[in-house]
Coordinates of C-alpha atoms and ligand atoms in Angstrom, one line a residue:
X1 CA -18.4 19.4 -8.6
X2 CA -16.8 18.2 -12.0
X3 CA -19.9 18.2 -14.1
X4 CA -18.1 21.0 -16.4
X5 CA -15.1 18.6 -16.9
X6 CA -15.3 16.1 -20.3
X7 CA -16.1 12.6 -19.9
X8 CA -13.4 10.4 -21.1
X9 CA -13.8 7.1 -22.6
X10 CA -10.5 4.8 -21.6
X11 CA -9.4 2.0 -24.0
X12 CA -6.7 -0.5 -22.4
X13 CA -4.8 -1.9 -25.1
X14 CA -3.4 -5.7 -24.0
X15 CA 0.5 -5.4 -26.6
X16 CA 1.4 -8.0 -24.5
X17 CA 1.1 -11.1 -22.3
X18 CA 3.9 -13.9 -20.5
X19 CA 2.6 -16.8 -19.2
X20 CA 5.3 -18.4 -17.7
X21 CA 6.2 -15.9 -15.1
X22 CA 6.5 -17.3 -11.6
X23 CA 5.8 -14.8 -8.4
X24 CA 8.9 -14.8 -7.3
X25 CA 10.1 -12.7 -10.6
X26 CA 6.9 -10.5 -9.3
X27 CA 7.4 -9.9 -5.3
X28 CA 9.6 -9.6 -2.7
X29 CA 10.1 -12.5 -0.4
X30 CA 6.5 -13.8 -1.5
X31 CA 5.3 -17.0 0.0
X32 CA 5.0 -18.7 -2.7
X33 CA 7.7 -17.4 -5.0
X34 CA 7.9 -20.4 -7.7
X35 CA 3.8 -20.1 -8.3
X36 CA 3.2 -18.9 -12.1
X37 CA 1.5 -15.3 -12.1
X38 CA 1.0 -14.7 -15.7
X39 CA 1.7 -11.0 -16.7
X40 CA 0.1 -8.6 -19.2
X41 CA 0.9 -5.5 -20.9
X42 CA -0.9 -2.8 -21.2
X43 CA -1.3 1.1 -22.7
X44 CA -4.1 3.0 -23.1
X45 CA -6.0 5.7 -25.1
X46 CA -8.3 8.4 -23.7
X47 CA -11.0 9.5 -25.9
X48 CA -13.0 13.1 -24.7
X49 CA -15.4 15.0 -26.6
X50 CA -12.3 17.0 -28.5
X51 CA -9.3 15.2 -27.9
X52 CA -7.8 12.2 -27.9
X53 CA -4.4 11.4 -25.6
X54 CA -2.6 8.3 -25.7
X55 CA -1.0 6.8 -22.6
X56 CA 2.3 5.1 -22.7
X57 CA 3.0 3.2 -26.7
X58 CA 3.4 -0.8 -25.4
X59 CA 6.9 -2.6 -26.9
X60 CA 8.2 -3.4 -30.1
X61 CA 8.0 -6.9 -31.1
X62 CA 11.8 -7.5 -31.1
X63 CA 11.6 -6.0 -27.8
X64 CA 9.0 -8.7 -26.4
X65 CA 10.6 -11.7 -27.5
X66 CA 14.1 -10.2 -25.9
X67 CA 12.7 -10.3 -22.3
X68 CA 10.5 -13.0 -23.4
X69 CA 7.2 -12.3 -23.9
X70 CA 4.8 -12.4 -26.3
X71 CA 3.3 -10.2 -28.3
X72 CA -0.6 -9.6 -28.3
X73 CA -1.5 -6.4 -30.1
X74 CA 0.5 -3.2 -31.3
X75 CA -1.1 -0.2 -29.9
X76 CA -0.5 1.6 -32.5
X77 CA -2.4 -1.2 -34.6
X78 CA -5.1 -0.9 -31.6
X79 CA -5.8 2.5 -32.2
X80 CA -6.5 2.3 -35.8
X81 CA -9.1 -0.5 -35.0
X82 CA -10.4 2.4 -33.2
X83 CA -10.2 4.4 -35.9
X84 CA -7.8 6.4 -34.7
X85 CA -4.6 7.6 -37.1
X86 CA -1.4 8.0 -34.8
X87 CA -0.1 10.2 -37.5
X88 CA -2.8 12.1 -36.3
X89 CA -2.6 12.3 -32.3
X90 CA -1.3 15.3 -30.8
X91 CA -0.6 14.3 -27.3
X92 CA 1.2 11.1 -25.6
X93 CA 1.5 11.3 -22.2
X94 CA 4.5 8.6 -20.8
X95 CA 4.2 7.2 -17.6
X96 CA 7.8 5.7 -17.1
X97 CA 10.5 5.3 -19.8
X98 CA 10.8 1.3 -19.1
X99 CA 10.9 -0.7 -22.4
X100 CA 7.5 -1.9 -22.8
X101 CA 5.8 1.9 -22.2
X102 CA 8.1 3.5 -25.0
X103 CA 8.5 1.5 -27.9
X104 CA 6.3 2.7 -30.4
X105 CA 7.4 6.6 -30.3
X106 CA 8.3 6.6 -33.5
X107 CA 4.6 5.9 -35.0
X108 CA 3.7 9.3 -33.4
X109 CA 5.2 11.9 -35.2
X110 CA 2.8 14.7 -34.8
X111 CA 2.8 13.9 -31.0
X112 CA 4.0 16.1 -28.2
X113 CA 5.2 14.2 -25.6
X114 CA 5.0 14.1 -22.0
X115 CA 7.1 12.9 -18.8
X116 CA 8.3 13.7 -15.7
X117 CA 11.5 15.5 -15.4
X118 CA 12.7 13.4 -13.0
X119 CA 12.4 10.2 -15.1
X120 CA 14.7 12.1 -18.2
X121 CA 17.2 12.7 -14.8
X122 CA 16.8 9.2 -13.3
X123 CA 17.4 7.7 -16.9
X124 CA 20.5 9.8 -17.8
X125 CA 22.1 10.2 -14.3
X126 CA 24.3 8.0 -11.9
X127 CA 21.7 5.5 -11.2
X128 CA 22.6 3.8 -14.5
X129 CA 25.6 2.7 -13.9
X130 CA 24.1 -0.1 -11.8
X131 CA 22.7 -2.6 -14.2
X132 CA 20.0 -3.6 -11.2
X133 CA 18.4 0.2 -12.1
X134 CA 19.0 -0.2 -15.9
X135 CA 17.8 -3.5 -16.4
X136 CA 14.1 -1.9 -17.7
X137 CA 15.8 0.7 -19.8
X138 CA 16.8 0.2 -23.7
X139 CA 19.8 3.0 -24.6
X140 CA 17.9 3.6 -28.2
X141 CA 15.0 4.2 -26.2
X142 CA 16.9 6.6 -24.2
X143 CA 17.9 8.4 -27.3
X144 CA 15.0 8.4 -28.7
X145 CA 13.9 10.3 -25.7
X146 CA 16.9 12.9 -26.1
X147 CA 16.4 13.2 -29.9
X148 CA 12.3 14.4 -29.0
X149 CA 13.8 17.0 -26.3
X150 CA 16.2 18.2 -28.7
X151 CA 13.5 18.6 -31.3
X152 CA 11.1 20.2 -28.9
X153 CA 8.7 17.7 -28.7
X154 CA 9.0 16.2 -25.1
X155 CA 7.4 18.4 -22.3
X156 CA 9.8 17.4 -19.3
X157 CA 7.0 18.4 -16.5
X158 CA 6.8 18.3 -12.7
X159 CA 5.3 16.4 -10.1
X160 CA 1.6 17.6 -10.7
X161 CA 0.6 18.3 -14.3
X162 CA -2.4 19.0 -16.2
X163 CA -2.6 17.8 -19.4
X164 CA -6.5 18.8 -20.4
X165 CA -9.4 19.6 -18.7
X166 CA -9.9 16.1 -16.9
X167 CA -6.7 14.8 -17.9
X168 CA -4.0 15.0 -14.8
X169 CA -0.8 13.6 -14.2
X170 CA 1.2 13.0 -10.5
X171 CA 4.5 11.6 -9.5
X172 CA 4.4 8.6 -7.0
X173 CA 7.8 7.4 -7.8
X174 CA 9.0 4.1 -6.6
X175 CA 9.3 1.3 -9.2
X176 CA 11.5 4.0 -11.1
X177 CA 12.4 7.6 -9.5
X178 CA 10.3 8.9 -12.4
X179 CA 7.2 6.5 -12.1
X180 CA 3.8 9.1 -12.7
X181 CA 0.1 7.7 -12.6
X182 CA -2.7 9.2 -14.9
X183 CA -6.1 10.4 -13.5
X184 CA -8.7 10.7 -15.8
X185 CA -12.2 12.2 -15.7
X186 CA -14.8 9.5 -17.0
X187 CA -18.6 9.3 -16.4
X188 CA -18.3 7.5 -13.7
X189 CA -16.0 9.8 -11.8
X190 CA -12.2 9.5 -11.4
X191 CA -10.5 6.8 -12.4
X192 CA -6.5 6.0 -12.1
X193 CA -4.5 4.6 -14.6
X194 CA -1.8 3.3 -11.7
X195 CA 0.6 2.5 -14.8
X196 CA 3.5 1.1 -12.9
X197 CA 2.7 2.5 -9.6
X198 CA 0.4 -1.4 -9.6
X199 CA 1.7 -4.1 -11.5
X200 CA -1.0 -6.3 -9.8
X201 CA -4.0 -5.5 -7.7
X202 CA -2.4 -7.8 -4.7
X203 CA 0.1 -4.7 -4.6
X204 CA -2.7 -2.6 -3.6
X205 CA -4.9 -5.1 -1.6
X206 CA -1.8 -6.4 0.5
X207 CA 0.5 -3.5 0.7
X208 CA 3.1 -5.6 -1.6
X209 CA 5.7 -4.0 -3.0
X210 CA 6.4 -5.2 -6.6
X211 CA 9.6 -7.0 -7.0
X212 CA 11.6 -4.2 -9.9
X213 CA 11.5 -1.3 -7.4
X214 CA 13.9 2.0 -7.1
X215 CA 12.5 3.1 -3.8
X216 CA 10.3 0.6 -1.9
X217 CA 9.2 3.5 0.5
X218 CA 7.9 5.4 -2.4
X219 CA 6.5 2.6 -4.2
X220 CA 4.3 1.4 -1.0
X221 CA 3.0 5.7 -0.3
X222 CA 2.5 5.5 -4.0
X223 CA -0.8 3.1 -2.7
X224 CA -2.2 5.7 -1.1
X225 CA -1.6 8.7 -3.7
X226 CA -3.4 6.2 -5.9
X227 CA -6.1 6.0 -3.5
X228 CA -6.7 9.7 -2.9
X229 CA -7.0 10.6 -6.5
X230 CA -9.6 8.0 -7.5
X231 CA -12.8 7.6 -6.5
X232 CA -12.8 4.4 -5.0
X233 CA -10.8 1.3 -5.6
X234 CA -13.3 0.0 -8.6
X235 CA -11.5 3.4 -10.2
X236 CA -8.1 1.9 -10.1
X237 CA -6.2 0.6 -13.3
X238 CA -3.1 -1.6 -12.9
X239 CA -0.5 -2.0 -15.6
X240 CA 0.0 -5.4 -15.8
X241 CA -2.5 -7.7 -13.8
X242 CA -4.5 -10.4 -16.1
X243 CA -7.6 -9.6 -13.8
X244 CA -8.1 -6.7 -15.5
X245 CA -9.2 -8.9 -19.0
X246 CA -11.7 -10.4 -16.8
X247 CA -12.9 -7.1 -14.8
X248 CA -13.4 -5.1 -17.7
X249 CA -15.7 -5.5 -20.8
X250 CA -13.9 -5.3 -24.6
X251 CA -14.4 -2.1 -26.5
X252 CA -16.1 -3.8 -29.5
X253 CA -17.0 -6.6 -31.1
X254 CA -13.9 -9.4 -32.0
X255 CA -11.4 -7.5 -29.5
X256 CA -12.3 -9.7 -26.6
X257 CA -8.5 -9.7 -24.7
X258 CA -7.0 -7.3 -26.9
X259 CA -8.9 -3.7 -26.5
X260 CA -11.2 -3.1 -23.0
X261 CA -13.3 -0.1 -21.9
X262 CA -11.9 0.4 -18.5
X263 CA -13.7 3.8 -17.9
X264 CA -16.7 1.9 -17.2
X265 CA -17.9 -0.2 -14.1
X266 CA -15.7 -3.2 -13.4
X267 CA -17.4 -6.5 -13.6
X268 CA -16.6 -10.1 -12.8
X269 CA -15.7 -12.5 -15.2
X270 CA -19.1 -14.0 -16.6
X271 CA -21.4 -11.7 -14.9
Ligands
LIG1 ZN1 5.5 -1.9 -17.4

């Protein structure tokens, strides 16, 4: 039983979207590699009875038009639609260090952070001398990163952590050495943020491994991890798929495509 646990309420946050990405850019050997697959980009924000935990920060706007894409909401400009001051949140948990999860640190300055130890090694160890591994990774990100250990702010954690009562984080690896998903306690049971671990349903659905990938082995058992810890596959959250605009409802009225409520029931688009 988990009826003691707090109920969450998860916001997704869309910071991002490009819609000239073909599949090719998105799979390995896919069959129809110069198809467009548009890509979105998404963080999140848990909201339980006392606490509030942000998930991953989205990219900076310089950052987005580097690699391309374009811009669709700040999260921390998200978060005060939902009234919430990032000056004012405690915890942000960070699922990989990749450019567009760790680009709004800096609006978080009362925030302990999280990440997996392994991720800190990964991004400061032999790996990036390879620009194939790097490619992701932003060195003032990287700093940044350094600068919050030094200052005792980044919780370097292992494989399994608990962040809160109904807040949990596990290491699948795979897209990066240091890749963790979220699993969060909601009213409807457990639902997985997959962050990285999916970019796309198909992934899941198809046993697909995602084209960026550090460890293909890891990224493919990384399904199943994801599978165990929710509670069925309408519990699963991908990081980047644009069916997850038209599975989930928006938080409020005017954020259609910019802020959804993915703690509740998915439902198709126009239903
Ligand atoms: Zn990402």
């Amino acid at each position: 039983m988990t009826g003691h646990l707090p109920d969450y309420q998860i916001y997704a946050i869309r910071h991002g979207v490009n819609t000239v990405r073909i599949r090719a850019q998105n799979f390995i050997n896919d069959p129809d590699p110069a198809a467009l697959l548009q890509m979105d980009f998404y963080s999140w924000v848990l909201v339980g009875p006392d606490r509030t935990v942000v998930v991953d920060t989205g990219m900076k706007v310089e950052t987005a038009a580097r690699y391309g894409h374009t811009p669709v909401m700040a999260p921390p400009e998200a978060l005060a639609q939902l009234g919430i001051d990032p000056a004012s949140v405690d915890t942000v948990l960070l699922t990989h260090a990749h450019y567009d999860h760790v680009g709004h640190i800096d609006a978080f300055p009362q925030a302990r952070f999280w990440m997996q130890a392994r991720e800190m090694a990964y991004v400061t160890g032999p790996w990036m001398e390879h620009a194939l591994f790097r490619h992701a990774y932003l060195a003032p990100d990287i700093a940044a990163l350094v600068g919050l250990l030094h200052a005792g702010r980044l919780h370097l954690h292992g494989p399994d952590a608990g962040v809160a009562p109904g807040v949990t984080v596990h290491w699948v690896g795979g897209h990066c050495d240091g890749q963790e998903i979220v699993r969060v306690h909601t009213a409807r049971g457990w639902v997985v943020l997959a962050s990285d671990a999916l970019h796309y349903f198909e992934e899941l659905e198809r046993g697909k491994p995602y084209a960026v990938a550090f460890n293909i082995s890891d990224m493919i058992a990384a399904h199943g991890r994801i599978r165990e810890l929710a509670d069925s596959d309408d519990h699963i959250v991908p990081a980047h798929d644009p069916r997850v605009a038209d599975l989930w409802p928006a938080a409020g009225p005017g954020l259609d495509g910019r802020i959804l409520r993915v703690d509740v029931a998915p439902v198709a688009a126009g239903s």
